[in-house]
mmCIF file of C-alpha atoms and ligand atoms in Angstrom:
data_model
loop_
_atom_site.group_PDB
_atom_site.id
_atom_site.type_symbol
_atom_site.label_atom_id
_atom_site.label_comp_id
_atom_site.label_asym_id
_atom_site.label_seq_id
_atom_site.Cartn_x
_atom_site.Cartn_y
_atom_site.Cartn_z
ATOM 1 C CA MET A 25 99.204 184.784 94.270
ATOM 2 C CA LYS A 26 101.141 182.043 96.025
ATOM 3 C CA ILE A 27 100.851 178.425 94.893
ATOM 4 C CA LEU A 28 101.935 175.235 96.645
ATOM 5 C CA LEU A 29 102.770 172.248 94.446
ATOM 6 C CA VAL A 30 102.514 168.891 96.224
ATOM 7 C CA ASP A 31 103.747 165.904 94.229
ATOM 8 C CA ASP A 32 106.258 163.130 94.888
ATOM 9 C CA SER A 33 107.481 163.395 91.285
ATOM 10 C CA THR A 34 110.054 166.148 90.788
ATOM 11 C CA THR A 35 109.359 165.911 87.056
ATOM 12 C CA MET A 36 105.654 166.629 87.568
ATOM 13 C CA ARG A 37 106.471 169.539 89.867
ATOM 14 C CA ARG A 38 108.863 170.968 87.261
ATOM 15 C CA ILE A 39 106.207 170.684 84.515
ATOM 16 C CA GLN A 40 103.586 172.346 86.731
ATOM 17 C CA ARG A 41 106.016 175.084 87.815
ATOM 18 C CA ASN A 42 106.951 175.864 84.199
ATOM 19 C CA GLN A 43 103.291 176.071 83.163
ATOM 20 C CA ILE A 44 102.348 178.311 86.076
ATOM 21 C CA GLU A 45 105.327 180.599 85.488
ATOM 22 C CA THR A 46 104.120 181.208 81.925
ATOM 23 C CA LEU A 47 101.053 182.807 83.545
ATOM 24 C CA GLY A 48 103.343 185.299 85.265
ATOM 25 C CA ILE A 49 103.018 183.682 88.699
ATOM 26 C CA LYS A 50 106.434 183.371 90.339
ATOM 27 C CA ASP A 51 105.524 182.724 93.975
ATOM 28 C CA ILE A 52 105.583 178.928 93.842
ATOM 29 C CA ILE A 53 106.663 176.560 96.608
ATOM 30 C CA GLU A 54 106.874 172.779 96.618
ATOM 31 C CA ALA A 55 106.531 169.705 98.809
ATOM 32 C CA GLY A 56 107.178 166.039 98.025
ATOM 33 C CA ASP A 57 104.410 164.414 100.078
ATOM 34 C CA GLY A 58 101.433 165.296 102.247
ATOM 35 C CA ARG A 59 103.350 165.253 105.520
ATOM 36 C CA GLU A 60 105.989 167.663 104.206
ATOM 37 C CA ALA A 61 103.239 169.784 102.664
ATOM 38 C CA LEU A 62 101.552 170.289 106.062
ATOM 39 C CA THR A 63 104.813 171.781 107.392
ATOM 40 C CA VAL A 64 105.444 173.863 104.272
ATOM 41 C CA LEU A 65 101.864 175.123 104.404
ATOM 42 C CA LYS A 66 102.111 176.155 108.057
ATOM 43 C CA ASP A 67 105.399 177.993 107.453
ATOM 44 C CA ASN A 68 104.335 179.802 104.270
ATOM 45 C CA MET A 69 100.819 181.109 104.826
ATOM 46 C CA PRO A 70 99.005 182.801 103.215
ATOM 47 C CA ILE A 71 98.832 180.356 100.321
ATOM 48 C CA ASP A 72 96.101 180.815 97.715
ATOM 49 C CA VAL A 73 96.109 177.608 95.698
ATOM 50 C CA ILE A 74 97.377 174.048 96.211
ATOM 51 C CA LEU A 75 97.879 171.653 93.308
ATOM 52 C CA LEU A 76 97.730 168.283 95.046
ATOM 53 C CA ASP A 77 98.871 164.913 93.759
ATOM 54 C CA TRP A 78 96.665 162.022 94.821
ATOM 55 C CA ASN A 79 99.233 159.219 95.012
ATOM 56 C CA MET A 80 102.254 159.920 97.203
ATOM 57 C CA PRO A 81 104.282 158.039 99.823
ATOM 58 C CA VAL A 82 104.265 158.973 103.543
ATOM 59 C CA MET A 83 100.955 160.876 103.318
ATOM 60 C CA ASP A 84 98.755 160.733 100.216
ATOM 61 C CA GLY A 85 96.805 163.611 98.750
ATOM 62 C CA PHE A 86 93.415 162.562 100.072
ATOM 63 C CA THR A 87 94.706 162.336 103.654
ATOM 64 C CA PHE A 88 96.387 165.743 103.276
ATOM 65 C CA LEU A 89 93.131 167.179 101.906
ATOM 66 C CA LYS A 90 91.183 165.954 104.944
ATOM 67 C CA GLU A 91 93.815 167.413 107.325
ATOM 68 C CA VAL A 92 93.709 170.806 105.604
ATOM 69 C CA ARG A 93 89.914 170.948 105.405
ATOM 70 C CA ALA A 94 89.706 170.173 109.129
ATOM 71 C CA GLN A 95 91.447 173.488 109.929
ATOM 72 C CA GLU A 96 89.468 176.722 109.919
ATOM 73 C CA SER A 97 92.546 178.838 109.164
ATOM 74 C CA TYR A 98 92.969 177.078 105.806
ATOM 75 C CA LYS A 99 89.347 177.393 104.659
ATOM 76 C CA ASN A 100 90.070 179.938 101.897
ATOM 77 C CA ILE A 101 92.739 177.876 100.157
ATOM 78 C CA LYS A 102 91.660 176.529 96.763
ATOM 79 C CA ILE A 103 92.771 172.915 96.287
ATOM 80 C CA VAL A 104 92.977 171.149 92.935
ATOM 81 C CA MET A 105 93.624 167.425 93.074
ATOM 82 C CA CYS A 106 95.773 166.009 90.275
ATOM 83 C CA THR A 107 96.557 162.482 89.166
ATOM 84 C CA SER A 108 98.135 160.804 86.191
ATOM 85 C CA GLU A 109 95.888 157.781 86.722
ATOM 86 C CA SER A 110 93.604 157.306 83.751
ATOM 87 C CA GLU A 111 91.193 154.559 84.813
ATOM 88 C CA LYS A 112 87.624 155.639 85.453
ATOM 89 C CA ARG A 113 87.240 153.008 88.176
ATOM 90 C CA GLY A 114 90.419 152.448 90.166
ATOM 91 C CA SER A 115 91.986 151.561 93.458
ATOM 92 C CA TRP A 116 91.603 155.130 94.731
ATOM 93 C CA ARG A 117 87.910 154.519 95.437
ATOM 94 C CA ARG A 118 87.219 154.078 99.129
HETATM 95 MG MG1 LIG B 17 102.483 160.746 92.783
#
């Protein structure tokens, strides 16, 4: 299984990587924003799972999600959106 971590926080990526590695999964790649993630994704297929931060500079997680879901070749990738925001009603609503 190959996992792509997309988060602008290197600390969050390190925490996620450490947790995933305890499950025995070692094939983990990373990107720091949605724009970089699109390139990393294209160059590293097949990828099984993406853990996707919502709030990032350059391209945010929701925009990345829409780009990925618009492409047939990525339809089997499981995407889990992550955020450290805790408000039930917040600025992310569109
Ligand atoms: Mg972030």
